[in-house]
Coordinates of C-alpha atoms and ligand atoms in Angstrom, one line a residue:
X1 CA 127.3 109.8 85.3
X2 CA 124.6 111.6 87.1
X3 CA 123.3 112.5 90.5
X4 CA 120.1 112.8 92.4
X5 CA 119.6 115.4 94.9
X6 CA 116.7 115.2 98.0
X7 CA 115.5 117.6 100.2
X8 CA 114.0 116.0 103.0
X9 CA 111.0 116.9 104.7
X10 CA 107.6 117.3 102.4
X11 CA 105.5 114.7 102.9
X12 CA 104.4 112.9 100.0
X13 CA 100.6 113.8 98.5
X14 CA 98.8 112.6 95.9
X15 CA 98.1 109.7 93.2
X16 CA 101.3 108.0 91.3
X17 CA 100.9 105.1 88.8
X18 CA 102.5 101.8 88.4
X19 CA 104.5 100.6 85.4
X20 CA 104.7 97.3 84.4
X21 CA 106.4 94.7 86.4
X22 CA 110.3 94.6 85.4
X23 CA 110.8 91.1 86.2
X24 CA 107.7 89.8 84.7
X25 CA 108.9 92.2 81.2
X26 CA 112.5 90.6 81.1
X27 CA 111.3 87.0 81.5
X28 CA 108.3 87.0 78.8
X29 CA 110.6 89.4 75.9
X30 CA 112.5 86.3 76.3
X31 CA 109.6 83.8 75.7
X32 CA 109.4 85.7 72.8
X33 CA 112.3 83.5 71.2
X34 CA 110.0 80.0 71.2
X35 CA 108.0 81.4 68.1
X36 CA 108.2 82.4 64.9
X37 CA 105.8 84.3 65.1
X38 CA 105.3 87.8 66.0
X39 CA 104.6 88.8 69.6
X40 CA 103.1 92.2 70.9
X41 CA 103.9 92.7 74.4
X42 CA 102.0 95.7 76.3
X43 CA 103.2 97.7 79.2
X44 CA 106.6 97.1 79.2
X45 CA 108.1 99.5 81.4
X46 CA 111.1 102.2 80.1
X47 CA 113.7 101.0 81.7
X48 CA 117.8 100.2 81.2
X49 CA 117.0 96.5 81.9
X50 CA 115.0 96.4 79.2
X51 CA 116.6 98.2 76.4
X52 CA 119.7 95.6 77.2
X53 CA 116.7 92.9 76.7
X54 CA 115.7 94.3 73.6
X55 CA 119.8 94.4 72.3
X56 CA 120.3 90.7 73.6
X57 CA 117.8 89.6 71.9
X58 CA 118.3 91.6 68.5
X59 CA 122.0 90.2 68.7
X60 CA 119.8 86.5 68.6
X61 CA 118.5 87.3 65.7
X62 CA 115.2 88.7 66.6
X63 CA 113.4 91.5 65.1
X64 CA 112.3 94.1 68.2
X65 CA 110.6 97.5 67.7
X66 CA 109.4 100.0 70.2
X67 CA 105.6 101.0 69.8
X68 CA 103.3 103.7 71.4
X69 CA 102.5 103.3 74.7
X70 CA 105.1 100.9 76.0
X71 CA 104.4 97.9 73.6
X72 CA 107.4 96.1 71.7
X73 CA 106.5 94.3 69.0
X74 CA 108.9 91.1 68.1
X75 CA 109.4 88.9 65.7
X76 CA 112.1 86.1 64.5
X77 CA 114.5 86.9 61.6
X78 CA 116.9 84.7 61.9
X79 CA 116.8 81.7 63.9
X80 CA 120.3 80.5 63.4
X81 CA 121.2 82.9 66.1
X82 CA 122.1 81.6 69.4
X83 CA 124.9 83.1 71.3
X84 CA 124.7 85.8 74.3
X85 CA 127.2 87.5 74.3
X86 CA 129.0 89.0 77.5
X87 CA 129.0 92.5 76.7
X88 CA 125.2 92.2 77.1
X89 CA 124.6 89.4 79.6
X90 CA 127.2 91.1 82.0
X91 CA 124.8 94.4 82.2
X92 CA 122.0 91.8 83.4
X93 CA 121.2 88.6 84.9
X94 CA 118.2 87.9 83.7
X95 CA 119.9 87.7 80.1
X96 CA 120.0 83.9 81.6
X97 CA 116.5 83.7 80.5
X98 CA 117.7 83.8 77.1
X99 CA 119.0 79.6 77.5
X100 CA 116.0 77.8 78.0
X101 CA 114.2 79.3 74.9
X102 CA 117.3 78.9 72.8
X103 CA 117.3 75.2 73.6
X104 CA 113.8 74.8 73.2
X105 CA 113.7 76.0 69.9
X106 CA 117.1 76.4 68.1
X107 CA 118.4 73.2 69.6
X108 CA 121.7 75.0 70.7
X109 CA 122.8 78.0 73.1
X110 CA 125.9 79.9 73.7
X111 CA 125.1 82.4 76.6
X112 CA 127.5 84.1 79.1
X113 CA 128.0 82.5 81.9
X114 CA 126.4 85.7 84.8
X115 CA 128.8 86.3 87.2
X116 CA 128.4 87.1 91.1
X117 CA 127.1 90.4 92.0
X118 CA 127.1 93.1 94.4
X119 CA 124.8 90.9 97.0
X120 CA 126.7 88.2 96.4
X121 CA 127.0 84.8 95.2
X122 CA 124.9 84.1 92.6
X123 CA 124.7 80.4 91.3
X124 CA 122.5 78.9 88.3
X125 CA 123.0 75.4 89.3
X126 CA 119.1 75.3 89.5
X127 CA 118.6 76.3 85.7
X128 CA 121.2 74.1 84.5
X129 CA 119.7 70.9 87.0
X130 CA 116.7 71.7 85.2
X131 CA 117.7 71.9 81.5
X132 CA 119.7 69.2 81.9
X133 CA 116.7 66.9 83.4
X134 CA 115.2 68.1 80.4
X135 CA 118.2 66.7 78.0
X136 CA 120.3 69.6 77.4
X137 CA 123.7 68.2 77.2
X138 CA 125.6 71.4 79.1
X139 CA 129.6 72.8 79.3
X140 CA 131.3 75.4 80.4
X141 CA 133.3 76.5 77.9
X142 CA 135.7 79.9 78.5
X143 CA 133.0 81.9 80.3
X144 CA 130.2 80.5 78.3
X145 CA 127.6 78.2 79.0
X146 CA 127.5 76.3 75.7
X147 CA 124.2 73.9 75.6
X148 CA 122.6 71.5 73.3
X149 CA 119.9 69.3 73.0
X150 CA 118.5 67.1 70.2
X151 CA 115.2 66.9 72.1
X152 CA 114.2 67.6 75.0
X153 CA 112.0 65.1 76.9
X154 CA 110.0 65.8 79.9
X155 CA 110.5 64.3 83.1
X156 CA 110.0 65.4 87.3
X157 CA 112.3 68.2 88.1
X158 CA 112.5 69.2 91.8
X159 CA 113.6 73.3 91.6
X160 CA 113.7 73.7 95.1
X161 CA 117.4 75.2 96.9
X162 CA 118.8 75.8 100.0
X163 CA 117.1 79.3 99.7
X164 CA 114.0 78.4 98.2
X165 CA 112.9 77.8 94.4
X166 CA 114.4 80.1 92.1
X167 CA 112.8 82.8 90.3
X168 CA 114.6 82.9 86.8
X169 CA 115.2 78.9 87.4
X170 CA 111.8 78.2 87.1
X171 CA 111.0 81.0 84.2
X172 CA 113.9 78.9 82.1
X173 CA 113.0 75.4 82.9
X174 CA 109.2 76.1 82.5
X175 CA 110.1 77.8 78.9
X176 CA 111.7 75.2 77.6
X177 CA 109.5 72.5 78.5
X178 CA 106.9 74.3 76.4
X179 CA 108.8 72.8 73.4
X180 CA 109.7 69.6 75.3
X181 CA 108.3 66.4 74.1
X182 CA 105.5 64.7 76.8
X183 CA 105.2 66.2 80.2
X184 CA 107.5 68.2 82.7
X185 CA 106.5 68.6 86.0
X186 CA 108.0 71.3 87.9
X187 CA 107.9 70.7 92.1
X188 CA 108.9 73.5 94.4
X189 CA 108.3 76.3 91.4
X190 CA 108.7 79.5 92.4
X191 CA 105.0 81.2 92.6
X192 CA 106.1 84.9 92.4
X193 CA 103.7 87.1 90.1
X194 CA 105.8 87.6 87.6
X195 CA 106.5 83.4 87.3
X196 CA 102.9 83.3 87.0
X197 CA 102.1 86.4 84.2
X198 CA 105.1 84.1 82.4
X199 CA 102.7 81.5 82.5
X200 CA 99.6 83.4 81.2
X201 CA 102.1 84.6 78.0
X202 CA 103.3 80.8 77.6
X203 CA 99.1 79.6 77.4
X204 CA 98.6 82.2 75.1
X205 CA 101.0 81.2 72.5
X206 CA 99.3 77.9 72.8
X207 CA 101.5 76.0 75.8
X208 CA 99.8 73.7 77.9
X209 CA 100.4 74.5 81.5
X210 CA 98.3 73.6 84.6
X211 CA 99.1 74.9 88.3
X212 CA 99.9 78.4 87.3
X213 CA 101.2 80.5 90.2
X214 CA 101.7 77.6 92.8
X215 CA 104.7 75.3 93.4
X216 CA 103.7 72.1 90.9
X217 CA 103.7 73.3 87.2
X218 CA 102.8 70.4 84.9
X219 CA 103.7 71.3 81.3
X220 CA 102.7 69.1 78.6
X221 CA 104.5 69.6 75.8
X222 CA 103.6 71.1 72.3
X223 CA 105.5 71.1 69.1
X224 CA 105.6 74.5 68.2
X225 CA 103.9 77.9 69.9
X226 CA 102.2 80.5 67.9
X227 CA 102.4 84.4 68.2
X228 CA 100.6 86.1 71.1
X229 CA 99.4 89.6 72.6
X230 CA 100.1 90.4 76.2
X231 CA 100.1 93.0 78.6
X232 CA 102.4 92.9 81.4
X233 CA 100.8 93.0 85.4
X234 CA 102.0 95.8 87.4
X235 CA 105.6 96.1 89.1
X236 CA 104.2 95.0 92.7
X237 CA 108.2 95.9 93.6
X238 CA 107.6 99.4 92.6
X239 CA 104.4 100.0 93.9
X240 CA 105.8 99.1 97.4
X241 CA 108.8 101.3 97.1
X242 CA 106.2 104.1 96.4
X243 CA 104.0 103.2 99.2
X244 CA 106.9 102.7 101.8
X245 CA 108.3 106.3 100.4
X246 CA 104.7 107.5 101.1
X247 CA 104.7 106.2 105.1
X248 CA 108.2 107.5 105.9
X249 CA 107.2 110.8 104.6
X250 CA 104.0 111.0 106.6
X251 CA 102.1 111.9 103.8
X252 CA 99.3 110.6 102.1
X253 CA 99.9 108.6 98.4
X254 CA 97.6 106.4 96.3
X255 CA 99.4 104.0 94.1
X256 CA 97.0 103.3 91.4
X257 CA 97.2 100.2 89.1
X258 CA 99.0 98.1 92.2
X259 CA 97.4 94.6 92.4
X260 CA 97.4 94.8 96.9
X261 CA 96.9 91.0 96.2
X262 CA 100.6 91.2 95.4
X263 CA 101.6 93.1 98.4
X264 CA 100.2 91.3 101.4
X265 CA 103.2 90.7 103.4
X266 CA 104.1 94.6 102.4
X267 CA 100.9 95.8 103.4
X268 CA 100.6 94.0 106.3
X269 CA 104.2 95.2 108.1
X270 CA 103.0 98.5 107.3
X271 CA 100.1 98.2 109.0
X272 CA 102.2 96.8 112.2
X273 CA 104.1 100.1 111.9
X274 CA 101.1 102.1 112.7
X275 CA 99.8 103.0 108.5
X276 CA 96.9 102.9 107.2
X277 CA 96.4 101.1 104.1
X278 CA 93.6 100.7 102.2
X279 CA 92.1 99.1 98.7
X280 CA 90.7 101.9 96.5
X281 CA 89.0 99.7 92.7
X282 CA 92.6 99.6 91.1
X283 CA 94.7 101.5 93.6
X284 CA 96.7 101.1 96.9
X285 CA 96.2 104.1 99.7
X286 CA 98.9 104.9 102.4
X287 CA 98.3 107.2 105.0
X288 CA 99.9 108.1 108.1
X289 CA 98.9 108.7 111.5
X290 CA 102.0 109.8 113.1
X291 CA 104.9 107.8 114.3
X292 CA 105.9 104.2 113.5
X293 CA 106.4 101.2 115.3
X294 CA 108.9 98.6 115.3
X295 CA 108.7 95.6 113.3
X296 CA 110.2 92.3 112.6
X297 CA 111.0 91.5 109.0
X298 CA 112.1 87.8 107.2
X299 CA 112.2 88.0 103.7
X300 CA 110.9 85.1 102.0
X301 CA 110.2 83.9 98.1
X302 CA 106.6 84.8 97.6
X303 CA 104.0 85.7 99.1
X304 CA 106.7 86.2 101.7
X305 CA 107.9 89.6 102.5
X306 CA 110.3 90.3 98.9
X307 CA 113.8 90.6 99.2
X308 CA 113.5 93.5 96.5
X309 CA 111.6 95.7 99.5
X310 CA 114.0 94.7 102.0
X311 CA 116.4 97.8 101.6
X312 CA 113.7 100.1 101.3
X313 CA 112.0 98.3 104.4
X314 CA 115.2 98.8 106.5
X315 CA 114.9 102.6 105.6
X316 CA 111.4 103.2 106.9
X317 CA 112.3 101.1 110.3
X318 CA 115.3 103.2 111.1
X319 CA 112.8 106.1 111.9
X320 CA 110.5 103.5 114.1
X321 CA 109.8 104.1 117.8
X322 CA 112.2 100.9 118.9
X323 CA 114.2 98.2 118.1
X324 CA 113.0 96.4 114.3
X325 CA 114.9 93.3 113.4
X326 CA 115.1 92.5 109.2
X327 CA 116.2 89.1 108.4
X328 CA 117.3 88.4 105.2
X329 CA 116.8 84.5 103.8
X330 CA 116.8 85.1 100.0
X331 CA 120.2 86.7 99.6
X332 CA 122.1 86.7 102.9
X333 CA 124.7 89.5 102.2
X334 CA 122.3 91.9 100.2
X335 CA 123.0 94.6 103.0
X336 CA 125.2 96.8 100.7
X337 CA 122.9 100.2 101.8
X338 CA 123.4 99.9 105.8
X339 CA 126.7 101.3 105.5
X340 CA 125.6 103.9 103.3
X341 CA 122.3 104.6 105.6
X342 CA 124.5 105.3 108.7
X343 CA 125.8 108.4 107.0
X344 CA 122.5 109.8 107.6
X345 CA 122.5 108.9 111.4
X346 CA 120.5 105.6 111.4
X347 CA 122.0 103.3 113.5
X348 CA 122.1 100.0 112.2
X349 CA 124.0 96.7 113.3
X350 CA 124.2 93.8 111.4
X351 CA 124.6 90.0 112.5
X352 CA 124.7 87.6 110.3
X353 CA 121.8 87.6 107.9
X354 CA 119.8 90.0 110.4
X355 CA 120.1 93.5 110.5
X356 CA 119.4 94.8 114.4
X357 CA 117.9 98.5 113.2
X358 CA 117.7 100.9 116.9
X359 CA 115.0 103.7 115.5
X360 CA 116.6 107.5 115.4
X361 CA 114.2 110.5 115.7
X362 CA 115.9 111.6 113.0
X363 CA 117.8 111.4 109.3
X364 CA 120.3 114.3 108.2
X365 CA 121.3 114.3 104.8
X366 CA 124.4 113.0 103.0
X367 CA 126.2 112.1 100.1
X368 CA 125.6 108.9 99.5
X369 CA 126.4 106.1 97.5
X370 CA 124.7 103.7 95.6
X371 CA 125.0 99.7 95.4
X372 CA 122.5 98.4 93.5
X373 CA 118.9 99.2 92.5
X374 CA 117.3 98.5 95.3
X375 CA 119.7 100.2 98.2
X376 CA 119.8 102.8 95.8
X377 CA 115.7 103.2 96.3
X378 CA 116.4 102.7 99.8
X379 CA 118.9 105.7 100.0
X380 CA 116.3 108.2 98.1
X381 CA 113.3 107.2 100.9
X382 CA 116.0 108.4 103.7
X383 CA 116.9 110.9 101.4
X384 CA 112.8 112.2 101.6
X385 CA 112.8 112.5 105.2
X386 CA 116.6 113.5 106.4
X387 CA 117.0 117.0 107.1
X388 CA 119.3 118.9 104.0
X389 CA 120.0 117.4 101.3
X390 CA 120.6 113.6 100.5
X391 CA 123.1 113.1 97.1
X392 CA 122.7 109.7 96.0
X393 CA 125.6 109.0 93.4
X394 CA 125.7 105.6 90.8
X395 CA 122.0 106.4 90.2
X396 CA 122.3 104.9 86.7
X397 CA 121.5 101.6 88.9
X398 CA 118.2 103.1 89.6
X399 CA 117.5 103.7 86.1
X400 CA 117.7 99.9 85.5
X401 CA 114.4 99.4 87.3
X402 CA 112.5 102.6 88.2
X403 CA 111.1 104.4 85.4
X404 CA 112.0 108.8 85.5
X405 CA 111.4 108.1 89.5
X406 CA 112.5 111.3 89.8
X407 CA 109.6 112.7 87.9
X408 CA 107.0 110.2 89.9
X409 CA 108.1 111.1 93.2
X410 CA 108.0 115.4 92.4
X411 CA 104.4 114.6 91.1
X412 CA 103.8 113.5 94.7
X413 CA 105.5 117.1 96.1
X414 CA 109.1 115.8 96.5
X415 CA 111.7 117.9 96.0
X416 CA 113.9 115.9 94.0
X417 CA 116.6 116.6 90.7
X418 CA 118.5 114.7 89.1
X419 CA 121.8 116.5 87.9
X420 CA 125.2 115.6 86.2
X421 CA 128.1 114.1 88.6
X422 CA 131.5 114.8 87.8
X423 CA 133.7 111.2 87.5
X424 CA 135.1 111.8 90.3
X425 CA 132.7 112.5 92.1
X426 CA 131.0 108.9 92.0
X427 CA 134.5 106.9 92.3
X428 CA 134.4 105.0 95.4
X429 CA 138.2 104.3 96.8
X430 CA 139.5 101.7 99.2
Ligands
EPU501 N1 119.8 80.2 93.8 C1 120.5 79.0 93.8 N2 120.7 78.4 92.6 C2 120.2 78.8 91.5 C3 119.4 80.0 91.4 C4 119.2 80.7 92.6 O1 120.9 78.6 94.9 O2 120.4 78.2 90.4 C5 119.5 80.9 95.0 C6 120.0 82.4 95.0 O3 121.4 82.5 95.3 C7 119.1 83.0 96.0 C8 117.8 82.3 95.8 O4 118.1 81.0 95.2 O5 119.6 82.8 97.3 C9 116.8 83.0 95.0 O6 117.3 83.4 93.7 P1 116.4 83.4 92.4 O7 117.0 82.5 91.4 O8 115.0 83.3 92.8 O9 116.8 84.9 91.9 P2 116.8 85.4 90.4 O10 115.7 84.6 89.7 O11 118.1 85.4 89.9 C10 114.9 87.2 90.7 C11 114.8 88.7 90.5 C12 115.6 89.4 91.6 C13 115.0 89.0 92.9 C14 115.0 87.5 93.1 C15 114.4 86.9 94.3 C16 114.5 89.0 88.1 C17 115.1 89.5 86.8 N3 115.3 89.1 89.2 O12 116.3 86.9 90.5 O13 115.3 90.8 91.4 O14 115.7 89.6 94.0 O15 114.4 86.8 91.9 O16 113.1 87.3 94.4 O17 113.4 88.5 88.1 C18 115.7 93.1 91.5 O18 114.7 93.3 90.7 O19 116.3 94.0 92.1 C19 116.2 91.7 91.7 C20 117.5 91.5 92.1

């Protein structure tokens, strides 16, 4: 177990790059199972989320090695393999991703069934309505999704749910219609960025896929996909947890490599605040000039504001001059971190699926602890500003989707270590 310790109170200077986008990465080293052939994929980022990618899909029989400069390069060794097992698919959801490709190309699956997590419920009914459209004949068999399919034949699927499409939904649905026979359409896809670089890798291994990026995918089916090269966009997610750790700080921070296509609704609530943002070639610039001002938040599914910023967000508001109201529509219970960011003196009430945040003029540090990987970014930003020190414990959930942020964020004059934490010292009691 290990800790992170912030002294508040440098601002952040300077110029920080941008790995690859984690939930673009997890998705497409899962694509990776509809060929035979080998696959080189560029700028994967070095991350725990990945490495348990790389072991799911070793344990399905694929061959995975870790080149220079953030490539893995896979290839198929032994296509009988088809089961997930739960020691791996409990460590990360997105192991899910492993289905649609399995069907599509083994004929058979036998993956965990993911359970809830920490921001609550979170079904797959969308995955399974889609593979099933498809003609995956699917049980639930002692924890495990066991799924089949002879052939699967294209049809109209309608992805949409009561809180929007879904992200991973339309990633496995879209994969396996690759391999489907005749075409799939897709209405109410989910258009995040990393859906859409998805669909770039998919093309390039020779699927045919029109409407990349918006809500109607049409997918004519191939019968086999060949080996393909592709480097991974940039983690849009990251690059506005830098920026948003740059404005609280008061500091001054280019991001380079962020796509600010990516970040419009990010950009533009920091703007509201009182930031200045700007586009520099390849790079995102945040400066401030002084205080902040309040703003109303709604997360949405993209190119709404992300629920994967929302913590973060919620830290950076409880410093604004005013009242700033975050509404939360993707995952209605992911407030895990306001507890944890009223021990450093922001006062924050929540109703419902809003959080009613009352700007302090100040943050003192405290030990803290972390939820997930986002509130635990969202404890580290407070953690830069509040006066003392700021422990955040559980940061191995940080590690899942921040690469050495510890190192990023002293590049840019934080002072920030990470250190060992006792067992104790991260148990949490009732
Ligand atoms: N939903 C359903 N049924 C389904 C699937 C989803 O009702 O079958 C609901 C969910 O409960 C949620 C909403 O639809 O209310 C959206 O969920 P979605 O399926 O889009 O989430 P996901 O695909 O499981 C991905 C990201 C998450 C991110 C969400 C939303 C990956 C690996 N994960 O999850 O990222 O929060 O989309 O944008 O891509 C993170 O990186 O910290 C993270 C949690």
């Amino acid at each position: 177990m290990e800790k992170i310790l912030v002294e508040g109170g440098t601002p952040l200077r300077g110029t920080v790059d941008v790995c690859g986008a984690k939930n673009a990465a997890l998705p497409i080293l899962c694509a990776t199972i509809l060929t035979e052939y080998p696959c080189l994929i560029r700028n994967v980022p070095d991350l725990r989320d990945v490495t348990s990618t790389i072991e799911i899909l070793r344990e399905l029989g694929m061959h995975c090695e870790r080149q220079l400069d953030r490539a893995i390069s896979i290839v198929e060794e032994n296509p009988d393999a088809h089961t997930a097992p739960y020691e791996h698919v409990r460590k990360m959801r997105a192991s899910i991703c492993t289905l649609g490709p399995l069907l599509a190309r083994r004929k058979k699956a036998k993956v965990s069934m993911p359970g809830g997590c920490v921001f609550g419920l979170r079904p797959i009914d969308l995955h399974l309505k889609g593979l099933a459209a498809l003609g995956a004949d699917i049980r639930i068999n002692h924890g495990y999704l066991e799924a089949e399919a002879k052939e699967l034949r294209g049809t109209t699927i309608y992805l949409g749910g009561p809180f929007g499409s879904s992200v991973l939904g339309t990633a496995n649905v879209m994969m396996a219609a690759t391999l489907a026979k005749g075409t799939t359409v897709i209405e109410a896809a989910a258009c995040e960025p990393e859906i859409a670089d998805l669909g770039v890798f998919l093309k390039s291994m020779g699927a045919r896929i029109e409407g990349i990026g918006t809500p109607r995918l049409v997918i004519d089916g191939v019968s086999s996909l060949r080996g393909a090269e592709h480097s991974i966009i940039p983690d849009r997610i990251e690059a506005g947890t830098f920026l948003i750790a740059g404005a609280i700080t008061r500091g001054d921070v280019v991001v380079r490599g962020a796509r600010i296509e990516h970040l419009t609704a990010v950009t533009d609530v920091l703007k509201q605040a009182g930031l200045k943002i700007s586009a520099e070639n390849d790079a995102i610039r945040v400066c401030s000039n002084g205080g902040f001002h309040p703003v109303d938040v709604t997360t949405l599914p993209y190119p709404g504001f992300p629920t994967d910023l929302q913590a973060q967000m919620m830290a950076f508001l409880s410093l604004a001059d005013g009242i700033s109201v975050i509404t939360e529509k993707i995952y209605p219970d992911r407030f895990m971190h306001v507890a944890e960011l009223a021990r450093t003196g922001a006062k924050i009430r929540k109703e419902g699926p809003s959080a009613i945040i009352s700007g302090v003029q100040r943050l003192s540090g405290a030990p803290v602890m972390a939820s997930d990987l986002r509130a635990s970014a969202c404890l580290l930003i407070a953690g830069l500003v509040a006066q003392g020190i700021t422990t955040v414990y559980r940061i191995y959930h940080l590690d899942r989707g921040y690469e050495r942020i510890e190192h990023r964020l002293s590049g840019l004059g934080a002072r920030i270590r990470r250190e060992p934490a006792g067992e104790n010292e991260s148990e949490c009691l009732d």
